[in-house]
XYZ file of C-alpha atoms in Angstrom:
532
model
C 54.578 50.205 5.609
C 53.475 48.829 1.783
C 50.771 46.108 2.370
C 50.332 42.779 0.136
C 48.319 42.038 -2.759
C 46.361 39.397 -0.172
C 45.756 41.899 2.249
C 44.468 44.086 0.068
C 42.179 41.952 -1.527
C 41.172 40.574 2.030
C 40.253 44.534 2.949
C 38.267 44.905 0.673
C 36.352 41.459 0.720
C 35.721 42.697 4.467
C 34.181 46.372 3.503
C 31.698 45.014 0.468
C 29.436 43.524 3.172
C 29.397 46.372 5.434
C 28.572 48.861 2.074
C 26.242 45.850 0.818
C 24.299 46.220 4.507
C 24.208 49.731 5.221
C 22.957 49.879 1.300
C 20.093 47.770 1.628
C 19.274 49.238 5.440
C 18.865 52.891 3.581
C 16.697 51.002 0.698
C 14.485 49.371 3.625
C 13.956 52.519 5.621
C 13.093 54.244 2.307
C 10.801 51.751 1.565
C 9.474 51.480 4.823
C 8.475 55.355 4.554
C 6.632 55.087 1.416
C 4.688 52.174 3.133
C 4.095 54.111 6.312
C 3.054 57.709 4.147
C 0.703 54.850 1.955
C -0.607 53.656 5.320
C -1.175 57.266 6.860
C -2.937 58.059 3.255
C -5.335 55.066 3.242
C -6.667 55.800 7.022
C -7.118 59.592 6.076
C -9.544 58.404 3.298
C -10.704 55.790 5.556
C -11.502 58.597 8.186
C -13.030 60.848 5.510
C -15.315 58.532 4.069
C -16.756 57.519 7.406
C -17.134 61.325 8.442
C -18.720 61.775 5.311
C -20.717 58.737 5.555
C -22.118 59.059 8.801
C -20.881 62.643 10.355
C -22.275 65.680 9.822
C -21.987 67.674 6.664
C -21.275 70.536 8.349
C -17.550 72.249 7.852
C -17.048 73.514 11.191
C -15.259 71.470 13.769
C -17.101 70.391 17.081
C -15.908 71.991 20.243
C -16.136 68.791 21.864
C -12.997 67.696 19.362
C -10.787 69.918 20.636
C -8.652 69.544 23.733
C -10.123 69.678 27.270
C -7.375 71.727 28.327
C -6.830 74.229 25.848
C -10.609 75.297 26.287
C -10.703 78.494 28.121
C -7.687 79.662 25.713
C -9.779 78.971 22.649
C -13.204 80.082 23.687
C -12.333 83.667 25.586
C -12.926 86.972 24.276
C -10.763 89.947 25.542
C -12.988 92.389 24.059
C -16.310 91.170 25.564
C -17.363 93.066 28.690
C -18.006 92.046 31.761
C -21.589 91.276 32.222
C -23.781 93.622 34.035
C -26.461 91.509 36.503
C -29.798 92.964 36.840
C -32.701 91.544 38.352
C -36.205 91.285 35.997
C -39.040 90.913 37.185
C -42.154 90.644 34.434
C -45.521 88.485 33.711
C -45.909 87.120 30.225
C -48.678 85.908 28.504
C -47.865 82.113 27.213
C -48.735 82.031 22.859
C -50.164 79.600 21.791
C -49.845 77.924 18.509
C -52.399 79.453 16.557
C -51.616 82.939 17.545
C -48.810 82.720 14.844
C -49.147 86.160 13.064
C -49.533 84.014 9.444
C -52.904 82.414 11.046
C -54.067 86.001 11.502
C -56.508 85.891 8.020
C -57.796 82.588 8.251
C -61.396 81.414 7.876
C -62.778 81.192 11.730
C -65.409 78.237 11.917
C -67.064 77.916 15.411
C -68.569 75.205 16.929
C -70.601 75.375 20.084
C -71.373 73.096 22.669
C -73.672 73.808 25.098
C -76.144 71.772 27.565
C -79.791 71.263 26.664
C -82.940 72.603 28.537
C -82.931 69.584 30.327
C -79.534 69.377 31.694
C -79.405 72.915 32.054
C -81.333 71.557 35.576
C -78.941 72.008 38.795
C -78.667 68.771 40.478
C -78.350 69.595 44.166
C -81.643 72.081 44.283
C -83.340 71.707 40.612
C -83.245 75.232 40.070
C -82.153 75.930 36.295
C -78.453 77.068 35.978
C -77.357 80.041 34.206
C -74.199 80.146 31.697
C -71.040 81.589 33.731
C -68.808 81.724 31.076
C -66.906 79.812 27.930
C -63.922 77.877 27.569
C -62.232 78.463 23.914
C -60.024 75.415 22.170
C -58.529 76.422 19.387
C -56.902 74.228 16.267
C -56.057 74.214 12.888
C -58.313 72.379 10.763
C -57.279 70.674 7.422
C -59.632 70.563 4.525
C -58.214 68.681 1.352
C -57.692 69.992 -2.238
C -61.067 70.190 -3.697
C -61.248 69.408 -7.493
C -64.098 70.729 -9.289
C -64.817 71.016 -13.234
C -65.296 74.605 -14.921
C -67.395 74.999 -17.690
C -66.232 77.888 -20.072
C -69.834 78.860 -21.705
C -69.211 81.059 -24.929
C -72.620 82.877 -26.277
C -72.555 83.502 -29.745
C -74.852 86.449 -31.445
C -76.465 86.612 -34.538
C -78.322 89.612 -36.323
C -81.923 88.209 -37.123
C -82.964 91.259 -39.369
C -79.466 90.023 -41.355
C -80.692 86.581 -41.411
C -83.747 87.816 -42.946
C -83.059 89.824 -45.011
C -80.487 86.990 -46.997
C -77.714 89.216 -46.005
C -74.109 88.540 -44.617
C -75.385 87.654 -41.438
C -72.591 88.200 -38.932
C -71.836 85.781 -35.833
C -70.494 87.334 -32.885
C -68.590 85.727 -29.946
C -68.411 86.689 -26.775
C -64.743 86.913 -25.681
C -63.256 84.024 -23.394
C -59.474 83.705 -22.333
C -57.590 81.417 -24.002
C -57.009 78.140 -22.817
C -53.592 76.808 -21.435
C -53.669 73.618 -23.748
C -56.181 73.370 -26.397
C -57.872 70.571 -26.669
C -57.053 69.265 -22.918
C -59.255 69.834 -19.407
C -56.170 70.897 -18.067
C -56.375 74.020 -16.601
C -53.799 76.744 -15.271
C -54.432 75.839 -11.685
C -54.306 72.358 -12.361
C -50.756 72.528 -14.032
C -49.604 75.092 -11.449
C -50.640 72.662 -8.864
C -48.492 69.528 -10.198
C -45.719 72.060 -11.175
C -45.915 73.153 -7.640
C -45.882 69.492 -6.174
C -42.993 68.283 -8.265
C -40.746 71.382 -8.107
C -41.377 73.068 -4.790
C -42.507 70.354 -2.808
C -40.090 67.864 -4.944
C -42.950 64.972 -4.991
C -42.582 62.949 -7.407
C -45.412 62.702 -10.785
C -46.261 58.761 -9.747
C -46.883 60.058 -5.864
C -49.163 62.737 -7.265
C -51.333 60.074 -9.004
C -51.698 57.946 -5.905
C -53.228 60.959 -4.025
C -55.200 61.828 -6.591
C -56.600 58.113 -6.827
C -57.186 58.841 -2.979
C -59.639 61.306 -3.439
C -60.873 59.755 -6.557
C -59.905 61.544 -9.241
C -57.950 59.464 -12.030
C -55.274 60.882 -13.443
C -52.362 59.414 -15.071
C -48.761 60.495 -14.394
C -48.175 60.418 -18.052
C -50.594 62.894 -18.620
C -49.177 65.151 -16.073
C -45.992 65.007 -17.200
C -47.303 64.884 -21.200
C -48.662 68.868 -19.955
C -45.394 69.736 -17.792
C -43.472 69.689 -20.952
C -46.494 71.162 -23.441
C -46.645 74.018 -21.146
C -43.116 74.762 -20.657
C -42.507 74.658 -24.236
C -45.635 76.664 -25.054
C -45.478 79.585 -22.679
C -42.666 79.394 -19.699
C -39.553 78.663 -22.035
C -40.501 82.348 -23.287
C -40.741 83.680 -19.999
C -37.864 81.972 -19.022
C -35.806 83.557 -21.749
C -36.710 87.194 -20.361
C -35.786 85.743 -17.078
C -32.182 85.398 -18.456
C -32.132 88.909 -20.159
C -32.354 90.450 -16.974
C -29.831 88.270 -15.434
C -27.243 88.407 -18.475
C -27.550 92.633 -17.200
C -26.077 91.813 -13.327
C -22.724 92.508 -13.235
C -21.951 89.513 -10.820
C -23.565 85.739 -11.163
C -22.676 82.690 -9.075
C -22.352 79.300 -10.700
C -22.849 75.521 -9.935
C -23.788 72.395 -11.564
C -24.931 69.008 -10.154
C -25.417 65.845 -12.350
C -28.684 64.308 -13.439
C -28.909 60.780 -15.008
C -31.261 61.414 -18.619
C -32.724 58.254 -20.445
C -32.893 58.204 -23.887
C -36.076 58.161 -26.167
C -35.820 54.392 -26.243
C -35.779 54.196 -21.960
C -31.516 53.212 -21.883
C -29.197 55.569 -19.800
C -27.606 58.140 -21.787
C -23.842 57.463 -22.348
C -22.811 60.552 -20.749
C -23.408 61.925 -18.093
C -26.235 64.696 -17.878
C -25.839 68.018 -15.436
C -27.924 70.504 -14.167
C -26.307 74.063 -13.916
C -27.604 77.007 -11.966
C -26.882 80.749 -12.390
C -27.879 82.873 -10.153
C -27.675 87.101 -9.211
C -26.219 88.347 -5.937
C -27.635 89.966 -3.222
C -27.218 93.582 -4.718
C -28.892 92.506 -8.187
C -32.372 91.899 -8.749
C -33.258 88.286 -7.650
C -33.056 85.544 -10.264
C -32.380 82.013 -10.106
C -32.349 79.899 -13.602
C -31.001 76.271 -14.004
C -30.145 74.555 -17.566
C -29.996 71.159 -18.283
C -27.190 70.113 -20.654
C -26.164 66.819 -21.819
C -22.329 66.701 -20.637
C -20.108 68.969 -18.259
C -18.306 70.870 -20.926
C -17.072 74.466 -20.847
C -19.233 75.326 -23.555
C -22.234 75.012 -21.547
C -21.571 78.155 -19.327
C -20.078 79.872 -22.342
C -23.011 79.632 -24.164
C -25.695 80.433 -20.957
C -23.177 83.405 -20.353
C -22.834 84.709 -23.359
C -23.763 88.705 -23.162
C -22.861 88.731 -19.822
C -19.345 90.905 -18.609
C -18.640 91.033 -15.187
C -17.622 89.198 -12.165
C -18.487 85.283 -12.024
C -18.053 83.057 -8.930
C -17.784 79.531 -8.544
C -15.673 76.605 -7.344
C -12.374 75.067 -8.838
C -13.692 73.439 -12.026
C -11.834 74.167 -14.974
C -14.982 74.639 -16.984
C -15.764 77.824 -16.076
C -12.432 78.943 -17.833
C -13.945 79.231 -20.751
C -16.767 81.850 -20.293
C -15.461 85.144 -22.136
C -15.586 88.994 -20.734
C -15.364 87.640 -16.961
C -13.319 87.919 -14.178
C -13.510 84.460 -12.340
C -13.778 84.654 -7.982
C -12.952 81.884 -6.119
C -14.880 80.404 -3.356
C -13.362 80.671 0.352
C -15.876 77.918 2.077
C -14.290 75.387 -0.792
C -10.890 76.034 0.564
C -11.992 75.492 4.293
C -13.762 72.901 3.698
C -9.896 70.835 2.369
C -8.762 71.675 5.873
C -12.227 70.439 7.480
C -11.649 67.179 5.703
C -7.841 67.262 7.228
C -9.004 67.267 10.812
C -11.927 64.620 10.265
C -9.269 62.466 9.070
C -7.165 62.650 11.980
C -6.841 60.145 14.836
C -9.342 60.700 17.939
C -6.374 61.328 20.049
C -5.007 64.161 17.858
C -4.760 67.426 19.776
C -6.487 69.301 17.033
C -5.736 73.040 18.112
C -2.327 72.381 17.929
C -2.379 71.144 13.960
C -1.948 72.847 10.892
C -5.345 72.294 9.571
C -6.799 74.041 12.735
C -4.125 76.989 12.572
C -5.569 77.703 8.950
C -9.509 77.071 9.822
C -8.377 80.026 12.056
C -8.110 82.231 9.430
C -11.185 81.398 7.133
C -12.914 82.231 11.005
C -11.324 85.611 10.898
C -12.503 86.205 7.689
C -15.923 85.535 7.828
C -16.103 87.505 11.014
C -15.181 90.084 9.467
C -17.576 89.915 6.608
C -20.455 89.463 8.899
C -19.433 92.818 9.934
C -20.439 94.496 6.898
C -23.470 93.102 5.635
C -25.735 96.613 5.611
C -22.957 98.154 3.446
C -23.213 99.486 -0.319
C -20.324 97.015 -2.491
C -18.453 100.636 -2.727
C -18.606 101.010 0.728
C -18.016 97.212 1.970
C -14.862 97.449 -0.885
C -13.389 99.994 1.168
C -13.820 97.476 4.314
C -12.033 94.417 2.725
C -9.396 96.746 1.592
C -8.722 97.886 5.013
C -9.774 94.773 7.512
C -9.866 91.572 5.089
C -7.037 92.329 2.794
C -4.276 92.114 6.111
C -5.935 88.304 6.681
C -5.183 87.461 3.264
C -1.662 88.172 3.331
C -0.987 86.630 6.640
C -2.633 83.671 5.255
C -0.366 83.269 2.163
C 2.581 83.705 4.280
C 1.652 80.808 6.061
C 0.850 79.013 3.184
C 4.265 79.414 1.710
C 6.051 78.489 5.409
C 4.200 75.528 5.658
C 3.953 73.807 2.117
C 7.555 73.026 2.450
C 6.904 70.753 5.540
C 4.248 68.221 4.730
C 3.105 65.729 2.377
C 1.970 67.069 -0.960
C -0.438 64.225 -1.046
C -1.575 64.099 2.078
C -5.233 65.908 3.378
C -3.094 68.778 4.591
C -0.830 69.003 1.244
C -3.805 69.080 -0.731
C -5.961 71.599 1.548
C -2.275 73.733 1.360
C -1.771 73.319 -2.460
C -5.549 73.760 -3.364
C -5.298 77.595 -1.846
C -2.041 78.084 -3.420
C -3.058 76.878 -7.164
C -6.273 79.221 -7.071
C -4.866 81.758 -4.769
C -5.889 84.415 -7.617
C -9.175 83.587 -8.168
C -9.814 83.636 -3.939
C -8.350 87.236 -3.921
C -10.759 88.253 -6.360
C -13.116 88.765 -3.729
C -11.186 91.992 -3.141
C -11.944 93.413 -6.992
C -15.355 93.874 -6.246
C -18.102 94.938 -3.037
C -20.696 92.750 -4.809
C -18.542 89.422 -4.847
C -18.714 86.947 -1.617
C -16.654 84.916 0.381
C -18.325 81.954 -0.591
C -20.118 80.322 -3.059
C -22.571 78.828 -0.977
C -25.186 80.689 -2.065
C -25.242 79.094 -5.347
C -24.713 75.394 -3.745
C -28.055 76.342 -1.248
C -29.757 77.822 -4.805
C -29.314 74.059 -6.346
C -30.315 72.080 -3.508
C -33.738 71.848 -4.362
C -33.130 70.102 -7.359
C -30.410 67.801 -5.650
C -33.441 67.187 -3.093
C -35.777 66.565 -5.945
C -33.548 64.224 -7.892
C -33.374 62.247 -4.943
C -36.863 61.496 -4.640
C -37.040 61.093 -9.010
C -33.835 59.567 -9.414
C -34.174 60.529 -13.358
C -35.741 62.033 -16.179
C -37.200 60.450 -18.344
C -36.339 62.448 -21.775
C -34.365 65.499 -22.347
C -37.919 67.213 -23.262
C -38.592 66.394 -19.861
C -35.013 67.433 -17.994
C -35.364 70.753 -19.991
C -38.943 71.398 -18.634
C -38.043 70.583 -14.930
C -35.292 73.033 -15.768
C -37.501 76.193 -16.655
C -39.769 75.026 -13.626
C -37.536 74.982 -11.168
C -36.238 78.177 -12.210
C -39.610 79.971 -11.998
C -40.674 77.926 -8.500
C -36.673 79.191 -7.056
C -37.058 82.588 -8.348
C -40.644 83.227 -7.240
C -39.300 82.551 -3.830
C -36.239 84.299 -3.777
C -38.722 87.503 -4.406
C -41.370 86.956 -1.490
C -43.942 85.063 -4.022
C -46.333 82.059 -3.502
C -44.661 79.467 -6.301
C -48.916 77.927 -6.752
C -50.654 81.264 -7.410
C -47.108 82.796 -9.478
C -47.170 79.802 -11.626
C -51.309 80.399 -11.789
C -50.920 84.054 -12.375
C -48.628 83.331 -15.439
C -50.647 80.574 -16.909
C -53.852 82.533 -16.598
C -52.160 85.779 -18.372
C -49.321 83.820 -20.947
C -51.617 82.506 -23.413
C -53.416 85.647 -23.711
C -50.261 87.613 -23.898
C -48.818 88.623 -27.703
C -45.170 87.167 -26.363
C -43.346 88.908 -29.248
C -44.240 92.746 -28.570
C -41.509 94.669 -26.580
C -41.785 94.666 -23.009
C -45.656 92.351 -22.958
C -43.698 90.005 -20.030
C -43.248 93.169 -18.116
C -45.410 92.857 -15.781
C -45.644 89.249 -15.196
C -41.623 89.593 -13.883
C -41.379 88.414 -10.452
C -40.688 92.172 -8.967
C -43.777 93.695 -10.605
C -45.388 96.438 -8.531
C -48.662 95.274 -10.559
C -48.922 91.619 -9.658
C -52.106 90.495 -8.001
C -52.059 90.117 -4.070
C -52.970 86.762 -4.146
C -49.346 85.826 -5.791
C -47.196 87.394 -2.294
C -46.092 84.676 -0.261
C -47.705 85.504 3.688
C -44.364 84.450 4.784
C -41.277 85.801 3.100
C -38.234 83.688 1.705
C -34.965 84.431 3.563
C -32.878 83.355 0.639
């Protein structure tokens, strides 16, 4: 049956709503998912921030987060044995305080109290009492920093019978060290001391005058600062230098850099940014920490530092590094957690964490680490072996995760990023398995630097580059002095005592002032050792 023009036209007048409708429906729901992924973004920052704000920094996730009923599942252990009961029975003598084993060599002072020959009278039959026994109260007495002034007497000699006789008469001098500074009453223990404050102890220059003004002794904190940077310059920049020889020799370094807001020489904030970089030797190498200051982030910075130096080189994501020649580049496994940590402290409290992605992949970073802790005692050839056999299975079940789940979430979201972030540097992670001396993680490079992120804190700034530079060869000498079992005060002393009277350009003179020295003085060993 042939229809008419009119009901063809009135067809199709009927249909262009319907299209119109179910075209603007599909352009509302698709709008209405962009809104709702927007929304889900904005509380996942919102979440962040506050965990970061007020949580802990920690990246492991509380047990307390994860569900009530999944809790025997999560926590058991099918390998652990059955525990054997046994019934102790034992006295023990309570320690006190002061028994600590580092109290051992202190000064004893005693002070006794007894009665006098008149109360030594007994009051029910007058007779005079005899002494039974003592009671013993022991404590740990303070005495402050006592400041004294040395006088450096120099006899000088003459010949007489020279002097007589209209000759040459010769003037001898007895020999005295050379001073630190010439021309200042600062001496070695004095700038060890401040160096020691500011560095170690991260107290700030204007806090050390106060105290000082406490116990009456005026000093300004320009002067202290005016010999922080004379004495770097004079005698620990050189020391630092042979500090960096030996490091430049390790064949794997881990990296990190933190910034630090510099002032110009007219007092105005610099119009970049300033960082602080540290570089410091694995566990297998001889133990050296150095930090540089530099007035921008760029890749040139590490190039240059690094420069000599072949090998393996770990640090986080930054796109700096890329540029430091003769290296192979390891990633940092606790960095990649720590994009899935994030992911579960932005979920909602009523999220049943175990049963997310982010937990299914914190699962594996666990593994790992186990693992690792496993083989702490080995040699790297040895512990290379171990990853090849144990950690290298991990890694591979990981990626295939990795590539099953990308496809199913957000790219932007916490999870897409935490997904994508191991995927984009999944080559620099594996690294890890080139090489028994590389770890995991990064973090000891990001504990190495906190001492200066501690100190900034408490300085906000410094106050010239002269000065950012010095606090950047002090640090270095306070971190690696502790890193080998030394006392940072009487280190610092040692060197300033034995620098200026040391010819610093002969071959191997700093020899025996290096931080691992079999020669160095007792006094410089720290009572209790550094577990860095």
């Amino acid at each position: 049956m042939k229809t008419t023009k009119n009901e063809n036209i009135n067809k199709k007048l009927n249909n262009e709503p319907l299209d119109d409708l179910k075209n603007e429906n599909a352009k509302l729901q698709h709008e209405l998912e962009i809104a709702n992924a927007k929304i889900k973004w904005y509380e996942e920052q919102f979440k962040l921030n506050a965990a970061k704000k007020y949580g802990k920094s920690s990246d492991t996730v509380e047990h307390e987060q994860i569900s009530f009923f999944n809790e025997a599942e999560i926590n058991q252990k099918p390998e652990a044995e059955e525990p054997c009961l046994e019934k102790i029975t034992y006295e023990r003598k309570k320690k006190r305080g002061v028994n600590k084993a580092s109290f051992e060599n202190l000064e004893i002072e005693i002070i006794e109290y007894s009665l006098s020959e008149d109360e030594q009278i007994c009051k029910t039959c007058d007779s005079k009492i005899n002494e039974m026994s003592t009671e013993i109260r022991k404590e740990l007495k303070i005495v402050p920093a006592k400041v004294s002034i040395t006088h450096h007497v120099r006899k000088i000699y003459v010949c007489k019978s020279c002097n007589e006789s209209g000759d040459n008469t010769p003037i001898v001098r007895a020999p005295m060290p050379e001073p630190v500074l010439k021309g200042s009453f600062a001496s070695p223990s004095l700038i060890s001391y401040l160096i020691y404050q500011k560095y170690s102890c991260a107290l700030p220059l204007d806090r050390q005058q106060r105290i000082f003004n406490d116990f009456g002794i005026d000093i300004s904190k320009q002067n202290m600062a005016n010999w922080i940077i004379k004495t770097s310059e004079l005698w620990l920049e050189p020391f630092y230098e042979r500090l960096k020889t030996e490091l430049l020799k390790e064949t794997f370094i881990q990296a990190d850099e933190s910034p630090l807001r510099v002032l110009t020489k007219d007092g105005k904030d610099s119009s970049s940014k300033s960082y602080m970089w540290l570089y410091k030797s694995g566990s297998y190498g001889k133990k050296i920490a150095l930090y540089e200051y530099t007035p921008s982030r760029s890749g040139k910075n590490p190039k240059n530092f690094l420069q000599g130096f072949s090998g393996f080189l770990q640090t986080d994501d930054y796109a700096g590094y890329n540029s430091v020649e003769n290296v192979t580049r390891v990633g940092c496994l606790a960095h990649a957690r720590r994009y899935y940590t994030d992911a579960l402290k932005a979920l909602p409290k009523e999220a049943k964490i175990e049963s997310t992605y982010a937990y299914a992949a914190t699962q594996f970073f666990k593994e790992m680490f186990i693992l690792e802790s496993k083989n702490k005692n080995l040699s790297p050839s040895e512990k290379l072996v171990f990853r090849e056999k144990e950690l290298k299975p991990v890694f591979e079940a990981y990626l295939a995760w990795l590539q099953e789940v990308q496809p199913k979430v957000v790219p932007k979201s916490s999870l897409g990023r935490a997904i994508n972030y191991s995927l984009s540097n999944w080559e620099l992670l594996t690294n890890v398995l080139k090489d028994g001396q590389c770890e995991l993680s990064n973090n000891a490079a990001e504990r190495q630097i906190k001492p200066f992120v501690i100190g900034r804190k408490n300085y906000l700034f410094c106050k010239s580059p002269n000065g950012a530079k010095a606090s950047a060869i002090a640090y270095s000498i306070v971190e690696t002095a502790k890193m080998n079992g030394l006392n940072p005060f009487y280190y610092l002393k040692y060197l300033l005592e034995e620098l200026p009277n040391t010819r610093l350009s002969a071959e191997n003179s700093l020899d025996h002032l290096l931080p691992w020295s079999k020669t160095l003085p007792h006094e410089c060993m720290s009572e209790i050792k550094d577990k860095k």
